[in-house]
Coordinates of C-alpha atoms and ligand atoms in Angstrom, one line a residue:
M1 CA 56.8 -81.2 -7.1
I2 CA 56.5 -80.9 -3.4
V3 CA 57.0 -77.3 -2.4
S4 CA 57.6 -76.1 1.2
T5 CA 59.2 -73.5 3.4
T6 CA 61.6 -73.8 6.4
S7 CA 63.4 -71.5 8.8
N8 CA 66.1 -73.9 9.9
A9 CA 69.7 -72.7 9.7
P10 CA 70.9 -72.9 6.0
A11 CA 74.0 -75.0 6.9
T12 CA 71.8 -77.6 8.5
L13 CA 69.4 -78.0 5.6
D14 CA 69.1 -81.5 4.5
A15 CA 68.9 -81.1 0.7
D16 CA 70.9 -82.5 -2.2
L17 CA 71.5 -79.0 -3.4
L18 CA 71.3 -75.6 -1.7
L19 CA 70.7 -72.6 -4.0
V20 CA 72.0 -69.1 -3.0
P21 CA 70.7 -66.4 -5.3
L22 CA 73.3 -63.7 -5.8
T23 CA 73.6 -60.5 -7.8
Q24 CA 76.3 -59.7 -10.3
D25 CA 77.8 -57.1 -7.9
P26 CA 77.5 -58.6 -4.4
S27 CA 79.0 -56.5 -1.6
E28 CA 82.1 -57.6 0.3
G29 CA 79.8 -57.9 3.3
R30 CA 77.5 -60.4 1.4
I31 CA 80.5 -62.6 0.4
E32 CA 81.8 -62.4 4.0
A33 CA 78.4 -63.5 5.3
L34 CA 78.4 -66.4 2.9
A35 CA 81.9 -67.4 4.0
G36 CA 80.8 -67.3 7.6
R37 CA 77.9 -69.6 6.9
F38 CA 79.4 -72.0 4.3
G39 CA 83.2 -71.7 4.5
Q40 CA 86.0 -70.8 2.1
S41 CA 85.0 -73.1 -0.8
L42 CA 82.0 -70.9 -1.4
V43 CA 84.2 -67.8 -1.5
R44 CA 86.4 -69.5 -4.1
A45 CA 83.3 -70.3 -6.1
A46 CA 82.3 -66.7 -5.8
E47 CA 85.6 -65.7 -7.4
D48 CA 84.7 -67.7 -10.5
Y49 CA 81.2 -66.4 -10.5
E50 CA 80.0 -63.8 -12.9
G51 CA 76.5 -63.4 -11.7
E52 CA 74.7 -62.6 -14.9
E53 CA 71.2 -64.0 -15.0
G54 CA 71.2 -67.7 -15.5
S55 CA 74.9 -68.4 -14.5
V56 CA 75.2 -71.1 -11.9
R57 CA 78.5 -72.0 -9.9
V58 CA 78.4 -75.2 -7.8
A59 CA 80.7 -75.5 -4.7
Y60 CA 81.2 -78.4 -2.4
P61 CA 81.5 -77.0 1.1
E62 CA 82.5 -79.2 4.0
A63 CA 80.5 -77.6 6.8
T64 CA 77.0 -77.9 5.4
A65 CA 74.4 -80.7 5.6
A66 CA 73.8 -80.2 1.9
P67 CA 76.6 -81.7 -0.2
R68 CA 76.4 -79.0 -2.8
V69 CA 75.8 -75.3 -2.7
A70 CA 75.2 -73.3 -5.9
L71 CA 75.6 -69.6 -6.4
V72 CA 72.8 -68.6 -8.7
G73 CA 73.1 -65.4 -10.8
V74 CA 70.1 -63.1 -10.9
G75 CA 71.7 -60.1 -12.7
T76 CA 72.3 -56.7 -11.1
A77 CA 70.8 -55.6 -7.8
H78 CA 69.5 -52.6 -9.6
D79 CA 67.5 -54.7 -12.0
L80 CA 66.5 -57.3 -9.5
D81 CA 62.8 -57.9 -10.1
A82 CA 60.6 -61.1 -10.0
E83 CA 61.4 -61.9 -13.6
A84 CA 65.2 -61.9 -13.0
V85 CA 64.7 -64.2 -10.0
R86 CA 62.5 -66.6 -12.1
R87 CA 65.0 -66.7 -14.9
G88 CA 68.0 -67.2 -12.7
I89 CA 66.4 -69.9 -10.6
A90 CA 65.2 -71.7 -13.8
A91 CA 68.8 -72.1 -14.7
A92 CA 69.4 -73.7 -11.3
S93 CA 66.6 -76.2 -11.9
T94 CA 68.6 -77.4 -14.9
A95 CA 71.8 -77.6 -12.7
A96 CA 69.7 -79.6 -10.2
R97 CA 68.8 -82.2 -12.8
D98 CA 72.5 -82.4 -14.0
H99 CA 73.6 -83.1 -10.5
A100 CA 70.7 -85.6 -9.9
A101 CA 69.5 -83.5 -7.0
E102 CA 66.1 -84.5 -5.9
T103 CA 65.7 -82.2 -2.9
V104 CA 66.6 -78.6 -3.5
A105 CA 66.5 -75.8 -0.9
C106 CA 66.9 -72.2 -1.8
L107 CA 67.7 -69.0 0.2
L108 CA 65.8 -65.8 -0.5
P109 CA 67.7 -63.1 -2.4
Q110 CA 69.3 -60.9 0.2
E111 CA 70.0 -58.0 -2.2
G112 CA 67.7 -55.6 -4.1
D113 CA 64.4 -54.5 -2.7
L114 CA 61.9 -57.2 -3.6
D115 CA 59.6 -58.0 -0.7
D116 CA 59.8 -61.6 0.7
D117 CA 56.4 -62.5 -0.5
T118 CA 57.1 -61.6 -4.1
A119 CA 60.6 -63.1 -4.0
A120 CA 59.4 -66.5 -2.6
Q121 CA 56.7 -66.6 -5.3
A122 CA 59.2 -65.9 -8.0
L123 CA 61.6 -68.5 -6.7
V124 CA 58.9 -71.2 -6.8
E125 CA 57.6 -70.2 -10.2
G126 CA 61.1 -70.1 -11.7
F127 CA 62.0 -73.4 -10.2
V128 CA 58.9 -75.4 -10.9
L129 CA 58.4 -74.0 -14.4
G130 CA 62.1 -74.3 -15.2
A131 CA 62.1 -78.0 -14.1
Y132 CA 59.1 -78.8 -16.2
Q133 CA 59.4 -81.7 -18.6
Y134 CA 56.7 -83.3 -20.8
R135 CA 57.4 -87.1 -20.6
R136 CA 54.0 -88.6 -21.6
Y137 CA 55.4 -90.1 -24.7
K138 CA 59.0 -90.9 -23.6
T139 CA 59.7 -94.6 -23.1
D140 CA 63.1 -94.2 -21.4
E141 CA 63.4 -93.4 -17.7
G142 CA 65.1 -90.0 -18.4
A143 CA 67.3 -88.1 -15.9
V144 CA 65.7 -87.9 -12.5
G145 CA 64.4 -84.3 -12.0
P146 CA 64.1 -82.6 -8.7
S147 CA 61.0 -83.6 -6.7
S148 CA 61.1 -81.3 -3.7
F149 CA 61.8 -77.5 -3.4
I150 CA 62.2 -75.8 -0.1
V151 CA 62.2 -72.0 0.3
H152 CA 64.3 -70.8 3.2
A153 CA 63.0 -67.9 5.3
G154 CA 65.9 -66.6 7.5
P155 CA 65.5 -65.0 10.9
E156 CA 64.9 -61.6 9.4
A157 CA 62.4 -62.7 6.8
D158 CA 58.7 -62.1 6.9
E159 CA 57.8 -65.7 7.5
E160 CA 54.1 -65.4 6.8
G161 CA 54.8 -63.6 3.5
V162 CA 57.3 -66.3 2.5
R163 CA 54.8 -69.0 3.2
A164 CA 52.0 -67.2 1.3
G165 CA 54.3 -66.3 -1.7
T166 CA 55.5 -70.0 -1.9
E167 CA 52.0 -71.3 -2.0
R168 CA 50.9 -68.8 -4.6
G169 CA 53.9 -69.6 -6.7
R170 CA 53.2 -73.3 -6.5
R171 CA 49.5 -73.0 -7.5
L172 CA 50.3 -70.6 -10.4
A173 CA 53.1 -72.7 -11.7
E174 CA 51.0 -75.9 -11.5
A175 CA 48.2 -74.2 -13.4
T176 CA 50.7 -73.1 -16.0
C177 CA 52.0 -76.7 -16.3
T178 CA 48.4 -77.9 -17.0
A179 CA 48.2 -75.6 -20.0
R180 CA 51.6 -76.8 -21.2
D181 CA 50.6 -80.4 -20.9
L182 CA 47.5 -79.8 -22.9
V183 CA 49.4 -78.1 -25.7
N184 CA 52.1 -80.6 -25.8
R185 CA 49.8 -83.6 -26.1
S186 CA 49.8 -85.3 -29.4
P187 CA 47.0 -84.1 -31.8
H188 CA 45.5 -87.6 -32.1
D189 CA 45.1 -87.7 -28.3
K190 CA 43.2 -84.4 -28.1
T191 CA 40.2 -84.4 -30.3
A192 CA 37.7 -81.8 -29.3
Q193 CA 35.8 -84.4 -27.4
A194 CA 38.9 -85.8 -25.6
F195 CA 39.9 -82.2 -24.8
A196 CA 36.4 -81.5 -23.3
E197 CA 36.8 -84.6 -21.1
M198 CA 40.2 -83.3 -19.9
V199 CA 38.6 -80.0 -19.0
A200 CA 35.8 -81.7 -17.1
A201 CA 38.3 -83.7 -15.2
S202 CA 40.2 -80.5 -14.3
G203 CA 36.9 -78.9 -13.2
A204 CA 36.1 -81.9 -10.9
H205 CA 39.5 -81.8 -9.4
Y206 CA 39.8 -78.1 -8.8
G207 CA 36.1 -77.3 -8.0
Y208 CA 34.8 -75.3 -10.9
E209 CA 31.8 -76.2 -13.1
V210 CA 32.1 -77.5 -16.6
E211 CA 29.3 -78.0 -19.1
T212 CA 30.1 -79.3 -22.6
W213 CA 27.9 -79.0 -25.7
G214 CA 28.1 -81.5 -28.6
A215 CA 27.3 -80.9 -32.2
D216 CA 23.5 -80.9 -31.7
R217 CA 23.5 -78.1 -29.2
I218 CA 26.1 -76.2 -31.3
Q219 CA 23.7 -76.5 -34.2
A220 CA 20.7 -75.4 -32.2
E221 CA 22.7 -72.3 -31.1
E222 CA 23.4 -71.6 -34.8
M223 CA 27.2 -71.3 -34.3
G224 CA 27.8 -71.2 -38.0
G225 CA 31.5 -70.3 -37.7
L226 CA 32.4 -73.2 -35.5
L227 CA 30.3 -75.6 -37.6
A228 CA 31.9 -74.4 -40.9
V229 CA 35.4 -75.0 -39.6
N230 CA 34.4 -78.4 -38.3
K231 CA 32.9 -79.6 -41.6
G232 CA 36.2 -81.1 -42.9
S233 CA 36.8 -83.0 -39.7
F234 CA 36.0 -86.6 -38.8
D235 CA 35.5 -85.5 -35.2
P236 CA 32.6 -83.5 -33.9
P237 CA 33.1 -80.0 -32.4
T238 CA 32.5 -79.2 -28.8
F239 CA 31.7 -76.0 -26.9
S240 CA 32.7 -76.0 -23.3
I241 CA 31.4 -73.6 -20.7
L242 CA 33.5 -73.2 -17.5
R243 CA 32.0 -71.5 -14.4
W244 CA 33.8 -70.1 -11.4
H245 CA 31.2 -68.7 -9.0
P246 CA 32.7 -68.0 -5.6
E247 CA 30.3 -67.0 -2.8
E248 CA 32.3 -63.8 -2.0
A249 CA 32.4 -62.6 -5.6
V250 CA 32.8 -58.8 -6.0
N251 CA 30.9 -58.7 -9.3
D252 CA 27.5 -59.7 -10.5
A253 CA 28.0 -59.3 -14.3
P254 CA 30.6 -61.9 -15.1
V255 CA 34.0 -61.6 -16.7
V256 CA 34.0 -63.9 -19.7
V257 CA 37.3 -65.5 -21.0
V258 CA 37.3 -67.1 -24.4
G259 CA 40.0 -69.4 -25.7
K260 CA 40.7 -70.5 -29.2
G261 CA 40.4 -74.3 -29.3
V262 CA 41.7 -75.4 -32.7
M263 CA 43.0 -78.8 -31.7
F264 CA 44.9 -79.0 -34.9
D265 CA 45.1 -76.5 -37.7
T266 CA 46.0 -78.0 -41.1
G267 CA 44.7 -74.8 -42.7
G268 CA 41.9 -76.7 -44.2
L269 CA 41.7 -76.6 -48.0
S270 CA 43.9 -73.5 -47.8
L271 CA 46.5 -76.1 -46.6
K272 CA 49.6 -75.1 -44.7
D273 CA 53.1 -76.1 -45.6
T274 CA 54.5 -78.7 -43.2
K275 CA 57.8 -77.4 -42.1
G276 CA 57.8 -74.5 -39.7
S277 CA 54.1 -74.1 -40.1
M278 CA 51.7 -77.1 -39.9
D279 CA 54.3 -78.9 -37.8
K280 CA 53.6 -76.5 -34.9
M281 CA 49.8 -76.5 -35.2
K282 CA 49.0 -78.8 -32.3
S283 CA 49.6 -75.5 -30.4
D284 CA 46.5 -73.9 -32.0
M285 CA 44.5 -74.6 -28.9
G286 CA 47.0 -72.7 -26.7
G287 CA 44.3 -70.1 -25.9
A288 CA 41.9 -72.7 -24.7
A289 CA 44.6 -74.5 -22.7
A290 CA 45.5 -71.2 -21.0
V291 CA 41.8 -70.7 -20.0
V292 CA 41.8 -74.2 -18.4
G293 CA 45.0 -73.3 -16.5
L294 CA 43.5 -69.9 -15.5
F295 CA 40.4 -71.6 -14.1
E296 CA 42.6 -73.9 -12.0
A297 CA 44.5 -70.9 -10.7
L298 CA 41.2 -69.0 -10.0
A299 CA 39.9 -71.9 -8.0
A300 CA 43.2 -72.8 -6.3
L301 CA 43.7 -69.1 -5.2
D302 CA 40.0 -68.7 -4.4
V303 CA 39.8 -65.5 -6.4
P304 CA 36.5 -63.7 -5.5
L305 CA 35.3 -63.0 -9.0
N306 CA 32.5 -64.5 -11.2
V307 CA 34.2 -65.8 -14.3
I308 CA 32.8 -67.7 -17.2
G309 CA 35.1 -69.6 -19.7
L310 CA 34.1 -70.4 -23.2
L311 CA 36.0 -72.9 -25.3
P312 CA 34.9 -73.4 -28.9
A313 CA 36.8 -76.5 -30.1
T314 CA 37.4 -78.4 -33.3
D315 CA 40.2 -79.3 -35.6
N316 CA 40.5 -77.6 -39.0
R317 CA 41.0 -80.2 -41.8
P318 CA 40.5 -80.5 -45.5
G319 CA 38.1 -83.5 -45.4
R320 CA 35.6 -84.3 -48.1
K321 CA 32.9 -82.0 -46.7
A322 CA 35.3 -79.2 -45.8
Y323 CA 34.3 -75.6 -46.2
V324 CA 35.8 -73.9 -49.2
P325 CA 37.0 -70.4 -50.1
G326 CA 34.0 -68.7 -51.4
D327 CA 31.6 -70.2 -48.9
V328 CA 29.3 -67.7 -47.2
I329 CA 28.5 -68.7 -43.7
E330 CA 25.9 -67.5 -41.3
M331 CA 27.3 -66.8 -37.9
H332 CA 25.8 -67.1 -34.4
S333 CA 25.4 -63.3 -34.5
G334 CA 23.0 -63.6 -37.5
G335 CA 25.6 -61.8 -39.7
T336 CA 27.3 -63.3 -42.7
V337 CA 31.0 -64.0 -43.5
E338 CA 32.5 -64.8 -46.9
V339 CA 35.3 -67.2 -46.4
M340 CA 38.3 -66.2 -48.5
N341 CA 40.8 -68.5 -46.9
T342 CA 40.0 -71.5 -44.8
D343 CA 43.2 -71.0 -42.8
A344 CA 41.7 -67.9 -41.1
E345 CA 39.5 -70.3 -39.1
G346 CA 40.2 -69.2 -35.5
R347 CA 38.3 -65.9 -35.9
L348 CA 35.2 -67.8 -37.1
L349 CA 34.9 -69.9 -34.0
L350 CA 35.9 -67.0 -31.7
A351 CA 33.3 -64.7 -33.3
D352 CA 30.6 -67.2 -32.4
A353 CA 31.9 -67.4 -28.8
L354 CA 32.2 -63.7 -28.6
S355 CA 28.6 -63.0 -29.8
Y356 CA 27.3 -65.7 -27.6
A357 CA 29.1 -64.2 -24.6
S358 CA 27.8 -60.7 -25.4
S359 CA 24.2 -61.8 -26.0
T360 CA 23.9 -64.3 -23.1
Y361 CA 25.8 -62.8 -20.1
D362 CA 25.8 -59.0 -20.4
P363 CA 29.5 -59.3 -19.3
A364 CA 31.4 -56.7 -17.4
L365 CA 34.5 -57.7 -19.5
V366 CA 35.3 -60.2 -22.2
V367 CA 38.9 -61.3 -22.8
D368 CA 39.9 -63.7 -25.5
L369 CA 43.2 -65.5 -25.9
A370 CA 44.1 -67.0 -29.3
T371 CA 47.0 -68.2 -31.3
L372 CA 45.4 -66.1 -34.1
T373 CA 47.9 -64.9 -36.6
G374 CA 51.4 -65.5 -38.0
S375 CA 51.4 -61.8 -38.6
C376 CA 51.5 -61.1 -34.9
I377 CA 54.7 -63.2 -34.7
V378 CA 56.2 -61.1 -37.5
A379 CA 55.3 -58.0 -35.6
L380 CA 56.4 -59.0 -32.1
G381 CA 58.2 -62.2 -32.1
S382 CA 57.8 -64.6 -29.2
K383 CA 58.6 -62.2 -26.4
A384 CA 55.2 -60.6 -26.2
A385 CA 51.6 -61.2 -27.2
G386 CA 49.7 -58.6 -29.1
V387 CA 46.9 -56.9 -27.2
M388 CA 44.0 -55.2 -28.9
A389 CA 40.8 -53.4 -27.8
S390 CA 38.3 -51.1 -29.3
E391 CA 39.6 -47.6 -29.2
T392 CA 37.7 -46.0 -26.3
E393 CA 38.8 -44.1 -23.1
A394 CA 37.9 -47.1 -20.9
A395 CA 39.9 -49.5 -23.1
A396 CA 43.0 -47.4 -22.6
E397 CA 42.9 -48.1 -18.9
R398 CA 42.4 -51.8 -19.5
L399 CA 45.3 -51.9 -21.9
Y400 CA 47.5 -50.2 -19.3
A401 CA 46.4 -52.6 -16.5
I402 CA 47.2 -55.7 -18.6
Q403 CA 50.6 -54.3 -19.7
R404 CA 51.3 -53.9 -16.0
A405 CA 50.3 -57.5 -15.3
G406 CA 52.6 -58.5 -18.2
E407 CA 55.6 -56.7 -16.6
R408 CA 54.9 -58.3 -13.2
T409 CA 54.5 -61.9 -14.5
G410 CA 57.0 -61.7 -17.3
E411 CA 54.2 -62.6 -19.7
R412 CA 54.5 -59.4 -21.7
V413 CA 51.8 -57.9 -24.0
H414 CA 52.2 -55.1 -26.5
P415 CA 49.3 -53.0 -27.9
L416 CA 48.5 -53.0 -31.6
P417 CA 46.5 -50.1 -33.1
M418 CA 42.8 -50.8 -33.9
Y419 CA 42.3 -47.9 -36.4
E420 CA 38.9 -47.8 -38.0
E421 CA 40.4 -47.8 -41.5
Y422 CA 41.7 -51.3 -41.0
K423 CA 38.1 -52.5 -40.9
E424 CA 37.9 -51.8 -44.6
H425 CA 40.3 -54.6 -45.3
L426 CA 37.4 -56.9 -44.5
D427 CA 34.9 -55.5 -46.9
S428 CA 33.1 -58.2 -48.9
D429 CA 31.1 -57.8 -52.1
I430 CA 28.5 -60.3 -51.2
A431 CA 28.5 -60.8 -47.4
D432 CA 28.8 -58.5 -44.3
L433 CA 32.5 -59.1 -44.2
T434 CA 35.3 -61.5 -45.3
N435 CA 37.5 -63.5 -43.1
V436 CA 40.8 -62.2 -44.4
G437 CA 42.2 -58.7 -44.9
G438 CA 45.3 -59.2 -47.0
S439 CA 48.9 -59.3 -45.8
A440 CA 49.1 -55.8 -44.3
A441 CA 48.6 -55.5 -40.6
G442 CA 47.2 -59.1 -40.4
A443 CA 47.1 -59.2 -36.6
V444 CA 45.0 -56.0 -36.5
T445 CA 42.6 -57.0 -39.2
A446 CA 42.0 -60.2 -37.3
G447 CA 41.3 -58.1 -34.2
K448 CA 38.9 -55.9 -36.3
F449 CA 37.1 -59.0 -37.4
L450 CA 36.6 -60.1 -33.8
E451 CA 35.5 -56.6 -32.7
H452 CA 32.6 -56.8 -35.1
F453 CA 31.1 -59.6 -33.0
V454 CA 31.7 -58.3 -29.5
D455 CA 29.3 -56.0 -27.6
A456 CA 31.0 -55.5 -24.3
P457 CA 34.2 -54.1 -22.8
W458 CA 36.9 -56.4 -24.4
L459 CA 40.6 -57.3 -24.7
H460 CA 41.9 -59.5 -27.4
L461 CA 45.3 -61.3 -26.9
D462 CA 47.0 -62.7 -29.9
I463 CA 49.4 -65.2 -28.3
A464 CA 50.6 -66.9 -31.5
G465 CA 54.3 -66.0 -30.7
P466 CA 54.7 -66.7 -27.0
A467 CA 52.4 -69.8 -26.7
F468 CA 54.8 -72.2 -28.3
L469 CA 58.6 -72.0 -28.6
D470 CA 61.1 -73.7 -30.8
K471 CA 63.7 -73.6 -28.2
P472 CA 63.7 -73.0 -24.4
D473 CA 63.9 -69.5 -23.1
G474 CA 64.5 -68.9 -19.4
Y475 CA 61.8 -70.8 -17.5
A476 CA 59.8 -71.5 -20.7
P477 CA 60.5 -74.9 -22.3
A478 CA 60.5 -75.7 -26.0
G479 CA 56.9 -76.5 -27.0
G480 CA 53.9 -75.2 -25.0
T481 CA 54.7 -72.4 -22.5
G482 CA 51.3 -72.0 -20.8
F483 CA 51.5 -68.3 -21.7
G484 CA 48.5 -66.4 -20.4
V485 CA 47.7 -68.3 -17.2
R486 CA 49.8 -66.2 -14.8
L487 CA 49.2 -63.0 -16.9
L488 CA 45.4 -63.3 -16.6
A489 CA 45.4 -64.6 -13.0
D490 CA 47.4 -61.5 -12.1
Y491 CA 45.3 -59.1 -14.2
L492 CA 42.0 -60.5 -12.7
E493 CA 43.3 -60.4 -9.1
N494 CA 44.0 -56.8 -9.6
Y495 CA 40.7 -56.3 -11.3
V496 CA 39.2 -57.6 -8.0
V497 CA 41.2 -55.2 -5.9
A498 CA 40.1 -52.3 -8.1
R499 CA 36.5 -53.3 -7.5
T500 CA 36.8 -53.9 -3.7
P501 CA 35.6 -51.0 -1.6
A502 CA 38.4 -49.8 0.6
Ligands
BES1 N1 46.8 -70.8 -36.2 C1 47.1 -69.9 -37.2 C2 48.0 -68.8 -36.7 C3 49.4 -69.1 -36.2 C4 50.5 -69.1 -37.1 C5 49.6 -69.5 -34.9 C6 51.7 -69.5 -36.6 C7 50.8 -69.9 -34.5 C8 51.9 -69.9 -35.3 C9 45.9 -69.2 -37.8 O1 44.8 -70.0 -37.9 C10 46.2 -68.9 -39.2 O2 46.5 -69.8 -40.0 N2 46.3 -67.6 -39.6 C11 46.6 -67.2 -40.9 C12 45.6 -66.1 -41.2 C13 45.6 -65.7 -42.7 C14 45.2 -66.9 -43.6 C15 44.8 -64.5 -42.9 C16 48.0 -66.7 -40.8 O3 48.4 -66.1 -39.9 O4 48.7 -66.9 -41.8
MN2 MN1 44.7 -71.2 -39.5
ZN3 ZN1 44.6 -71.5 -36.5

């Protein structure tokens, strides 16, 4: 989508559809101002308008260059935040498609107290993410979606801020769409190797480094967890290393971001049921996809932070050589794990990446993103990811910061307790630990498993719920959502601010 800004008078904007964000309780003055600009037909539309978030009323005023003007509900002025704007405008992107509008212009919200920069960013994110469609495998033409979005900065607006917010919004939305595309791709089109090639292409395009290891190097590094999961597969595993090294970086010790890259999770010999379970498992690389999107965002926004991405990748299948329940495997860390369920595979390859990160980079911070447990969906549904960290003072601050980033981006995270007692669920009679802890607190025992392999400040995000949706929700479509890209971009930008001398 082409995204731009203008400060020409709204009535002269040459667009197929002009969007006017409006709260549920607009003042008389606001309606009068609209009447002055767009004429009485808009006032009549306003009479039918309810204004709750996501309601859209189209009017056909005579005195505007745009043939249609739509009032777009963004909820109450009191609750007007970036998320309300994103959700409201996403509904308007659907209306744009219904009206075959290719060029859509949009005014800034005139109510509430959002600054123009934040408002412009939210408008663009809501519109671009809301208009997203995955059409790679569609053979029909489909309804023509909007191709151009223009944010209008009025005479009182902070023009520089509007321009900056619009650009940020575009870059973040595009990076999120990259992650969505990767998740939505058919499993047969994303073997670990094919995925690594897509990552390399992204790196070449956006200007970050990508190195990919094949089976030989993974063996040489003794990544026993990744290798065990891969044994039942026809396709070799890969381990991709992404590097964003800007000149002006505020840190020496890098931040390492790890993404679970299970290209397809059949469960292995502990085979999943098809309906409502295995039929969603192309999304099991949602963590890795989000890391790719994050690197695009870091590069596009030129974030001054050294960041390393680690993407262990394979599918999990019950092939002839598949690992079995009872197998004891030797991990990259040198420790051993008794596999009690081959469907608890994600933690095995993440553990290798986490111990590799800890022993290689001496990282300032490690963050992992993984579609790790069904248990996390039971606990939190799809509206939030679970976030876990070792229970230390410093972790409390990190947890607070990422929750704040979640509120700002609408990619919410909720903390789960990492009590020491839950570690006991992983006791094994014959190895250092087992890979499953029973049905109680499953998201937490998975977190405790990972914790065993990390030796650095750390955050674990279980994104099983929000990474992939059965039906659309606001600006998130059914299928891959790209969850984590905007969250971590926001978190890391604030991490930079906290480390920049005033
Ligand atoms: N990829 C799944 C988790 C998952 C479930 C993600 C549903 C998205 C939607 C993971 O590999 C898995 O199978 N976890 C098991 C762990 C269990 C065997 C301890 C689970 O959650 O059932
Ligand atoms: Mn699994
Ligand atoms: Zn999995």
